[in-house]
mmCIF file of C-alpha atoms in Angstrom:
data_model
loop_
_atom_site.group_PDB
_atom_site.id
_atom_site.type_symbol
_atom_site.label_atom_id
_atom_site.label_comp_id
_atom_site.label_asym_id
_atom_site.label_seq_id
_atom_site.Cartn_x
_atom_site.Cartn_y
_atom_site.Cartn_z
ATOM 1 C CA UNK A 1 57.267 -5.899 35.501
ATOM 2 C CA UNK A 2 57.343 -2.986 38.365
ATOM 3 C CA UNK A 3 58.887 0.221 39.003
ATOM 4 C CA UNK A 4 61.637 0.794 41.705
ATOM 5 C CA UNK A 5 62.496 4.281 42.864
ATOM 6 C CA UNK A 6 66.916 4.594 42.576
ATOM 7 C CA UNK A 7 67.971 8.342 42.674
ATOM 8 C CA UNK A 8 64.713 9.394 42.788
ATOM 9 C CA UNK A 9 63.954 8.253 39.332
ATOM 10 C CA UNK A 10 61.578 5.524 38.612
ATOM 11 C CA UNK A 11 63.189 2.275 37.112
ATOM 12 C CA UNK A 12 61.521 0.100 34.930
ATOM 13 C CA UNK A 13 62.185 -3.561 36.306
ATOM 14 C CA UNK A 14 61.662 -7.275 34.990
ATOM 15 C CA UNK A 15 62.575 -9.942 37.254
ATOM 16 C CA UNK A 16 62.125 -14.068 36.584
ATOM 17 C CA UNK A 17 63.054 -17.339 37.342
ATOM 18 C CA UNK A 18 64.487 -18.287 40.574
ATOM 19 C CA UNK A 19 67.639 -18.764 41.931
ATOM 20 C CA UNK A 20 71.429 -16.699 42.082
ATOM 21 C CA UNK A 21 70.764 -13.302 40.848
ATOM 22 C CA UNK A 22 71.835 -12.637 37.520
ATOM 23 C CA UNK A 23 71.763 -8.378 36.344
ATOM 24 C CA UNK A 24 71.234 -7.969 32.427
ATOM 25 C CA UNK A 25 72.347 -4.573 31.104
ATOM 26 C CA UNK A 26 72.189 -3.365 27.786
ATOM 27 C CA UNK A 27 73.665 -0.997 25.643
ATOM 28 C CA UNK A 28 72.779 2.457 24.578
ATOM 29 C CA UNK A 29 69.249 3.253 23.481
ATOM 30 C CA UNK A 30 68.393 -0.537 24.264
ATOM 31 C CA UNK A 31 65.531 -1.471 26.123
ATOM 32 C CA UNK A 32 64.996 -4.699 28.910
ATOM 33 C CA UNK A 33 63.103 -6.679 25.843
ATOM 34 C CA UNK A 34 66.764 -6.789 23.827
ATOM 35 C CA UNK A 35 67.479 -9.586 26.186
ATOM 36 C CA UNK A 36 64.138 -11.250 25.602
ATOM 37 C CA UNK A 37 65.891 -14.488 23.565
ATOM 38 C CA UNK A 38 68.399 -15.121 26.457
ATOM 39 C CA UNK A 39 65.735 -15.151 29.527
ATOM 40 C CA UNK A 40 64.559 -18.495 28.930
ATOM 41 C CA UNK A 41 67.921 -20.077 28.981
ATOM 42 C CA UNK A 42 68.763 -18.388 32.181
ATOM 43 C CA UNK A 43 65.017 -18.404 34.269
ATOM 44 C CA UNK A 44 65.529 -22.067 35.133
ATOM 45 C CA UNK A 45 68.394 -21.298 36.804
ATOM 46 C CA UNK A 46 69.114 -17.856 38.174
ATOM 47 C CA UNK A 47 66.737 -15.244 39.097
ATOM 48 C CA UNK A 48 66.918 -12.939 36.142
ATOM 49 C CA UNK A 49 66.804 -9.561 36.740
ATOM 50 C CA UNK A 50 66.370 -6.850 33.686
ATOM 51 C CA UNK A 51 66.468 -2.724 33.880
ATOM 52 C CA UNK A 52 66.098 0.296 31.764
ATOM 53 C CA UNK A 53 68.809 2.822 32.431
ATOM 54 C CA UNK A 54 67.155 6.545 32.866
ATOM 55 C CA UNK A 55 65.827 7.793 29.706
ATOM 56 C CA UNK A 56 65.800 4.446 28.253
ATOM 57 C CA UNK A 57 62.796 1.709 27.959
ATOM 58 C CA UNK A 58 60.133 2.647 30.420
ATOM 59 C CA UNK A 59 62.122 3.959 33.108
ATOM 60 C CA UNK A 60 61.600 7.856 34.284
ATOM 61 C CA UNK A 61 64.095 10.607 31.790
ATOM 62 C CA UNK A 62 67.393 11.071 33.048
ATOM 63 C CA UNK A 63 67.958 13.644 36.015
ATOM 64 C CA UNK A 64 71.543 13.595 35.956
ATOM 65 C CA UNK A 65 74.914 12.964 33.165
ATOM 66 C CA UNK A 66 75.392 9.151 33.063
ATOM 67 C CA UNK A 67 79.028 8.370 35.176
ATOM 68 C CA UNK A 68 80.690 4.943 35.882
ATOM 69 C CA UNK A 69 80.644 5.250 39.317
ATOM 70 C CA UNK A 70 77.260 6.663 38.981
ATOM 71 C CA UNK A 71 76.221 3.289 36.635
ATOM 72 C CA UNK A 72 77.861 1.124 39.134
ATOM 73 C CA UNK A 73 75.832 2.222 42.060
ATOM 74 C CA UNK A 74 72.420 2.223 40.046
ATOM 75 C CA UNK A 75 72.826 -1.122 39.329
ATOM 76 C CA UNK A 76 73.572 -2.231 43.144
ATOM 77 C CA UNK A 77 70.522 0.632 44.097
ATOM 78 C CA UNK A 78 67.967 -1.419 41.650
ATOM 79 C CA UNK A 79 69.031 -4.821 43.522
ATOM 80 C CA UNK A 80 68.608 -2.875 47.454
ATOM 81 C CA UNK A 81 65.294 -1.796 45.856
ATOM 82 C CA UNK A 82 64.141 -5.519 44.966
ATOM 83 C CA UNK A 83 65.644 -6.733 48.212
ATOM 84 C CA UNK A 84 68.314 -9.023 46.321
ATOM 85 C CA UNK A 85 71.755 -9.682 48.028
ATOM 86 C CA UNK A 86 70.853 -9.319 51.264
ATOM 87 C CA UNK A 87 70.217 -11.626 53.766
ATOM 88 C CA UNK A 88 68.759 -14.870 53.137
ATOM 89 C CA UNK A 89 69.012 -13.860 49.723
ATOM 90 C CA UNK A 90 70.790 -15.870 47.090
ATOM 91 C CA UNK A 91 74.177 -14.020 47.166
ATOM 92 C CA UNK A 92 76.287 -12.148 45.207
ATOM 93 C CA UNK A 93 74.973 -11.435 41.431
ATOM 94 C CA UNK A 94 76.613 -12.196 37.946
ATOM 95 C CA UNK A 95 76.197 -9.063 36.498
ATOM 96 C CA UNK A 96 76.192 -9.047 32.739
ATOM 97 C CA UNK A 97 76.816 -5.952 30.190
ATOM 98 C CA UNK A 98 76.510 -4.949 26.522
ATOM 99 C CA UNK A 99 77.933 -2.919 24.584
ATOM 100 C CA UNK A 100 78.321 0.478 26.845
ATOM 101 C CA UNK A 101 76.958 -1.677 29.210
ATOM 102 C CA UNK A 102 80.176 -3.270 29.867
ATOM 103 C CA UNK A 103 81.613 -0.324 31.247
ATOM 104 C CA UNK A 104 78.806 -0.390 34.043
ATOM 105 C CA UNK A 105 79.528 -4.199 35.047
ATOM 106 C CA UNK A 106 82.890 -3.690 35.220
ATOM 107 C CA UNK A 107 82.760 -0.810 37.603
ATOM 108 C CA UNK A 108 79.877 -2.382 39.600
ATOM 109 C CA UNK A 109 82.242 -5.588 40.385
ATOM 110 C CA UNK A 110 85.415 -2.743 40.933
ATOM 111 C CA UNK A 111 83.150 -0.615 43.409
ATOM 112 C CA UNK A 112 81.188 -3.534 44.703
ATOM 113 C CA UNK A 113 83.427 -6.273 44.889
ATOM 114 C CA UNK A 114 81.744 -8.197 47.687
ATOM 115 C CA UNK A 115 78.256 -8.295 45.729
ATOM 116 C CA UNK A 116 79.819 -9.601 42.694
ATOM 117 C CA UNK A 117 79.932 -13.611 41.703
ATOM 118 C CA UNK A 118 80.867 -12.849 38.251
ATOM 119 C CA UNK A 119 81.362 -10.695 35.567
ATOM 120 C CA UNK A 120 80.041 -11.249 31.416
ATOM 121 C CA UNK A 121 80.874 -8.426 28.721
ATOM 122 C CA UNK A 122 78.927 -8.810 25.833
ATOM 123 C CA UNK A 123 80.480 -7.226 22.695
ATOM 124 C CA UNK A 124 81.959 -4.567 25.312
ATOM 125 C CA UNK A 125 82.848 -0.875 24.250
ATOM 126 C CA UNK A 126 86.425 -0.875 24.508
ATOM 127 C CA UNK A 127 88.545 2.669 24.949
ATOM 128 C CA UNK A 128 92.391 2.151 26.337
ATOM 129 C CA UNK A 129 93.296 5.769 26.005
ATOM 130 C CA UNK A 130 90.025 7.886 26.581
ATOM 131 C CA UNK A 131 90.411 11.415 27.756
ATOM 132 C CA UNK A 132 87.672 13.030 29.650
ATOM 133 C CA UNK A 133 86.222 15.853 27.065
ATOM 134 C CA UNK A 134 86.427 19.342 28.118
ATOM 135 C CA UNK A 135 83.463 21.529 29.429
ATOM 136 C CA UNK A 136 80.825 18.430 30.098
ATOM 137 C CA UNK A 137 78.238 21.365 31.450
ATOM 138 C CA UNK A 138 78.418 22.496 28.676
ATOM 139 C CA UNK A 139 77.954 18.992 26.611
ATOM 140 C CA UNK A 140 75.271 17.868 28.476
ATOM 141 C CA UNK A 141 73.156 21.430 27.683
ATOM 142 C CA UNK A 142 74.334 20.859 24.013
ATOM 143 C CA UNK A 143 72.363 17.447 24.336
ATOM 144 C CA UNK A 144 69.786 18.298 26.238
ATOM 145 C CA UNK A 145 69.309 21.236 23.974
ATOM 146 C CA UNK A 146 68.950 19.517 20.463
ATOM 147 C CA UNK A 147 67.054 16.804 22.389
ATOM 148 C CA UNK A 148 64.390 18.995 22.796
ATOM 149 C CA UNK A 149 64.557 20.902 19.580
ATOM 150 C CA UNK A 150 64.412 17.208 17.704
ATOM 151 C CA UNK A 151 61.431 16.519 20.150
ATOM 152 C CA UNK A 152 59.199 20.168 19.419
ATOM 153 C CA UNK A 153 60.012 18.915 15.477
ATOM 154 C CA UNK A 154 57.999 15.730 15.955
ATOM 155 C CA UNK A 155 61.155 13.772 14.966
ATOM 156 C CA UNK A 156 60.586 10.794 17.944
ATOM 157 C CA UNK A 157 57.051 9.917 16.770
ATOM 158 C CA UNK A 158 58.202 10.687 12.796
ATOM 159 C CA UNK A 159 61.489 8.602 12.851
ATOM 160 C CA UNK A 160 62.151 6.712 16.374
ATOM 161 C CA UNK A 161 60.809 3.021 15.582
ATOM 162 C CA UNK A 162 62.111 3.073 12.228
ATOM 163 C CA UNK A 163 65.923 4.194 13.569
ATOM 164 C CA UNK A 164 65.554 1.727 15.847
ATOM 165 C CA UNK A 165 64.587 -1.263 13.451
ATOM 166 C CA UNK A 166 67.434 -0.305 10.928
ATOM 167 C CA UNK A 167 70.250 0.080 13.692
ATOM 168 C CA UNK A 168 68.729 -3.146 14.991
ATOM 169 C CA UNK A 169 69.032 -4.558 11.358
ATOM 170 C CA UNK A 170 72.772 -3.409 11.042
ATOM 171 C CA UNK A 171 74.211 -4.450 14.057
ATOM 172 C CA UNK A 172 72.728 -7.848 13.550
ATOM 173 C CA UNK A 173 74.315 -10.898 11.304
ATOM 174 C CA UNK A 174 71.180 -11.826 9.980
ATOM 175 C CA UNK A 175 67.494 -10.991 10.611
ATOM 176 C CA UNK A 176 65.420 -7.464 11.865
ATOM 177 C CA UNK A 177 64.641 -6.671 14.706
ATOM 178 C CA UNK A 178 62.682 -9.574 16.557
ATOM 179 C CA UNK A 179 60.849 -6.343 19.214
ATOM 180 C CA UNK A 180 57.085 -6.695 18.909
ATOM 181 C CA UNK A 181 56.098 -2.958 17.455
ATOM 182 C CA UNK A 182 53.843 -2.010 19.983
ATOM 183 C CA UNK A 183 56.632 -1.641 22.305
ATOM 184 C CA UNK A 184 59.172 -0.612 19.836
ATOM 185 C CA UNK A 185 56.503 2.502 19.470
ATOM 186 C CA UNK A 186 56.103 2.725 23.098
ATOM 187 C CA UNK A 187 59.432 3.556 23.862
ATOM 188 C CA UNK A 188 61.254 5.116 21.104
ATOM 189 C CA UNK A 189 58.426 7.192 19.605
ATOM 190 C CA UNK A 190 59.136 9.586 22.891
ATOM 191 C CA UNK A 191 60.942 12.201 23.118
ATOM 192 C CA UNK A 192 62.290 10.694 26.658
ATOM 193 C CA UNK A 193 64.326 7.698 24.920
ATOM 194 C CA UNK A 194 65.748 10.339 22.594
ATOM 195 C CA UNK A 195 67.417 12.554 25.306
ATOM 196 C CA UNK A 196 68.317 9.433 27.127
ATOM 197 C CA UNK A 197 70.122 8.503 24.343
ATOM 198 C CA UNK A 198 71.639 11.517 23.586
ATOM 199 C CA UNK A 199 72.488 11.816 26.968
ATOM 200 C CA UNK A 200 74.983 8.966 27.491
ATOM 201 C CA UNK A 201 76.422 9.460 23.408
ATOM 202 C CA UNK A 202 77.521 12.421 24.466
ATOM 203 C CA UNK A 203 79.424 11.143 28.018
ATOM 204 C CA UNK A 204 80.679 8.343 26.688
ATOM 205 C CA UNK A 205 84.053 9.084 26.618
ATOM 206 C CA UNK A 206 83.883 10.845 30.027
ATOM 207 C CA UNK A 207 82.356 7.137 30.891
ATOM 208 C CA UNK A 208 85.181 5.407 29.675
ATOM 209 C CA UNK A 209 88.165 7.353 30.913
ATOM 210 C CA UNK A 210 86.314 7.147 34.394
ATOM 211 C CA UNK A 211 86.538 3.232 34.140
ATOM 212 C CA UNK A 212 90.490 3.613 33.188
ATOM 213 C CA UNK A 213 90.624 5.431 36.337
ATOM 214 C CA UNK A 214 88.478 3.237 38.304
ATOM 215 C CA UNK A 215 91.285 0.533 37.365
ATOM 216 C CA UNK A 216 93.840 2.383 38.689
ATOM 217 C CA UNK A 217 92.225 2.830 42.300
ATOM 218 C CA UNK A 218 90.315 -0.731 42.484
ATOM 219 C CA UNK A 219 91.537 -3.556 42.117
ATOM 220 C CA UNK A 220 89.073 -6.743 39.974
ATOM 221 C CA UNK A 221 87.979 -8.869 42.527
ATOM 222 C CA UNK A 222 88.865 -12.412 42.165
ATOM 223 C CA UNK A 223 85.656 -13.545 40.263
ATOM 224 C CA UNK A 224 85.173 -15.375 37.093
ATOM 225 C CA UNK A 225 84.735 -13.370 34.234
ATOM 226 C CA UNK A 226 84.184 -13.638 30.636
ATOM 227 C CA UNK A 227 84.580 -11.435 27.560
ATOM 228 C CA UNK A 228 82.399 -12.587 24.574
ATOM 229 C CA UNK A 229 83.474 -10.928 21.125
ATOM 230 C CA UNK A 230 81.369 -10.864 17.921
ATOM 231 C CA UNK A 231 83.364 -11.764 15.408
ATOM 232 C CA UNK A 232 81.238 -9.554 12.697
ATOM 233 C CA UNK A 233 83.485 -6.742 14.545
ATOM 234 C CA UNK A 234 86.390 -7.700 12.468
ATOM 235 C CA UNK A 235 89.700 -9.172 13.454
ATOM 236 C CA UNK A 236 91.044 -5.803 15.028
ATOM 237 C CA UNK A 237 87.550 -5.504 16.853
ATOM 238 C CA UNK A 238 88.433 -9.338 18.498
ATOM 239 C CA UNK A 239 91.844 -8.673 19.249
ATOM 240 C CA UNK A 240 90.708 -5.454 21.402
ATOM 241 C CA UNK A 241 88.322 -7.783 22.963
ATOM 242 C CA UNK A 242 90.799 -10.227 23.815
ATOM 243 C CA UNK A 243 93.240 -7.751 25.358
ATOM 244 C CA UNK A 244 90.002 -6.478 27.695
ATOM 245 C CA UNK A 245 90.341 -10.176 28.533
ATOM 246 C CA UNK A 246 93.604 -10.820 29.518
ATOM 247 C CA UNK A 247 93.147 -7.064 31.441
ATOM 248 C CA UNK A 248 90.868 -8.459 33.221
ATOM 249 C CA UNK A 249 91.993 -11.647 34.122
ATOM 250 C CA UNK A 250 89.301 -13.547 32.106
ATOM 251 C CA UNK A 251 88.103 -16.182 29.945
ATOM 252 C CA UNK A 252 88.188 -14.753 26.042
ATOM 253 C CA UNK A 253 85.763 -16.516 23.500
ATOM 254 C CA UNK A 254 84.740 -15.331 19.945
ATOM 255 C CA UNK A 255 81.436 -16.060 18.739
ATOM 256 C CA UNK A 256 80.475 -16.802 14.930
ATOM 257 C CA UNK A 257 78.708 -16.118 13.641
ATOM 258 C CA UNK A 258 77.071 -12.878 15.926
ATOM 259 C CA UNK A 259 76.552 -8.824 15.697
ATOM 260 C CA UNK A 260 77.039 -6.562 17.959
ATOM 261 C CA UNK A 261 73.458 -7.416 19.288
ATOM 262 C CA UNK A 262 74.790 -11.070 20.022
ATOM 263 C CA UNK A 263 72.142 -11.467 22.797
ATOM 264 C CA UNK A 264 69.855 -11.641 19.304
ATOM 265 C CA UNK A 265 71.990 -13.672 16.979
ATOM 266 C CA UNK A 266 73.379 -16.072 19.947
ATOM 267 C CA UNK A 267 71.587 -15.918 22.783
ATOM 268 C CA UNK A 268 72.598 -19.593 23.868
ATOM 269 C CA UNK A 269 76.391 -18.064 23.493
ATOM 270 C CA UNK A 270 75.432 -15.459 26.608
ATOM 271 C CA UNK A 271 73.607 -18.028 28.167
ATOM 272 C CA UNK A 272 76.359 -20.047 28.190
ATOM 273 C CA UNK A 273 78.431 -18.036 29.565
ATOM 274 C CA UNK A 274 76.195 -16.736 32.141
ATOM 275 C CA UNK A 275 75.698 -20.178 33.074
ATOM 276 C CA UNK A 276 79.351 -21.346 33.332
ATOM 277 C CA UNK A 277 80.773 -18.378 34.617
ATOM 278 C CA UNK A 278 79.368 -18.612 37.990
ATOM 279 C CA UNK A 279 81.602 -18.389 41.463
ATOM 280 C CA UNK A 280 80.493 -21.217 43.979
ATOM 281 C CA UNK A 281 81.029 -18.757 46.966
ATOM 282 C CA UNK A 282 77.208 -17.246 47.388
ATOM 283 C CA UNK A 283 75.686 -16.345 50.616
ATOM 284 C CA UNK A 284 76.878 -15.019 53.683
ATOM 285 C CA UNK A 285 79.591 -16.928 53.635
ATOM 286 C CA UNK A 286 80.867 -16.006 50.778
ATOM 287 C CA UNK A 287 80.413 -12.873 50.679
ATOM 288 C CA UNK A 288 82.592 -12.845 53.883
ATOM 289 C CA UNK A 289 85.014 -14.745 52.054
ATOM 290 C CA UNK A 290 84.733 -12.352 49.632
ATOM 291 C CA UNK A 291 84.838 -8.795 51.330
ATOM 292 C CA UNK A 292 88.454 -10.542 53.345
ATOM 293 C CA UNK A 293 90.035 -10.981 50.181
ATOM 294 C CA UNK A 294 88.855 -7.402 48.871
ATOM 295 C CA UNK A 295 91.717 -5.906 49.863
ATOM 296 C CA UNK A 296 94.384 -8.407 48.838
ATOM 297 C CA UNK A 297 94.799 -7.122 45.674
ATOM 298 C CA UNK A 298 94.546 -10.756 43.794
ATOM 299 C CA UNK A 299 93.009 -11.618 40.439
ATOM 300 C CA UNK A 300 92.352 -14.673 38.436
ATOM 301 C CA UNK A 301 94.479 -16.016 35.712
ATOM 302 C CA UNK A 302 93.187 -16.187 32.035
ATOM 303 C CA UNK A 303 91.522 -19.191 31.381
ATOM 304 C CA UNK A 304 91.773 -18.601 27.552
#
């Protein structure tokens, strides 16, 4: 693991394997060990690389209001740090996102088209008619606010593991939470995964009508990308999933039986997908190919 500097704020960083870059982000108040069972299906083959989001895992507390444009770029500033997609690098990266998550991935291959090979959501948040929420000075003061006030009560040390076990628990089909507890203590017995969390809870809308608009003014790039849906969501949950597919041009599949944490319950699903949803044009050249087909405006057919 090491620390890279994006924004001025320390990110915590896990890279392995070898190979085309591959970006795991997960989804609020995770940490980079959530993706701990799909790493071993993916290091033989890509060069994995894992972050904590401000205020979340080890990285540094959050100095600004989560945005998707904002998300986007952090994930493209942690690969300039590592020197990834650049030259005589291995190309574009598959970026991959959970949950909230999947907001950031899809505005990363938007805003970034020409570092983007591909494109997995996994168990995506899905809004088609958010509304940015009045006064968000005044939301993010609210958060900050009872953040601290939770913090001076002890509550993070008191109750932080323990929330996080039992909203592990429930968002899984089967099993606890897998996290050894010495870094389940580490990070969310601090006040500083608190605030992060409270943080982007309380922008998530303003994240999500961002992405709507982000749609309006950038086109998908024509990459491969998949939508994986847990079917413990319900049947209303998979058909909003499979819309966000055919939105995006994409390849829909539902896994069974998987939680929202899928990346626990099937981690062979993601790597799958991962694995199979990779775009043959890497390198130089493709990213040339790429960035001269930004602006045509085209997007791949659904697959599924």
């Amino acid at each position: 693991m090491t620390f890279v500097r994006v924004g001025g704020v320390p990110h915590h960083v896990v890279v392995e394997g070898s190979g085309p870059v591959c970006v795991l982000s997960a989804g609020l108040a995770m940490s980079w060990f959530d993706w701990d069972p799909v790493v071993p299906l993916l290091a033989p083959h890509r060069t994995v690389v894992r972050f904590d989001r401000p205020g979340h895992g080890l990285s540094g507390p959050a100095a600004v209001p989560p945005s998707a444009a904002g998300e986007a770029h952090r994930i493209a500033g942690v690969l300039d740090a590592l020197g990834l997609d650049g030259p005589g690098q291995d190309g574009p990266a598959t970026v991959v996102g959970h949950s909230i998550a999947g907001f950031h991935a899809e505005a990363f291959a938007r805003l970034h088209p020409a570092r983007t090979a591909a494109v997995v959501l996994v168990d995506s948040s899905v809004e088609e008619h958010a509304r940015v929420p009045a006064a968000p000075a005044l939301r993010t003061a609210a958060a900050r606010t009872l953040g601290t006030a939770l913090a001076a009560a002890g509550m993070p040390a008191a109750l932080g593991p323990f929330t996080r076990r039992a909203m592990v628990r429930l968002s899984r089909t089967g099993g606890g939470d897998p996290a050894p507890a010495a870094l389940v203590r580490r990070c969310y017995a601090t006040s500083r995964v608190l605030q992060g969390a409270l943080l982007e809870n309380t922008h998530y809308r303003a994240v999500a009508a961002e992405l709507l608009a982000l749609r309006e003014r950038h086109v998908m790039p024509d990459v491969p990308v998949t939508v994986l849906a847990a079917t413990a969501g319900g049947a209303r949950w998979v058909e909003r999933q499979r819309a966000l597919a055919r939105q995006l041009g994409g390849r829909f599949e539902a896994v069974e039986p998987a939680g929202h944490l899928m990346m626990l319950d099937r981690p062979e699903a993601v790597a799958r997908a991962v694995l199979d949803n990779y775009s043959p044009r890497v390198g130089r050249a493709g990213r040339a190919v790429r960035a001269a087909r930004d602006g045509s405006g085209s997007a791949s057919q659904p697959l599924a």
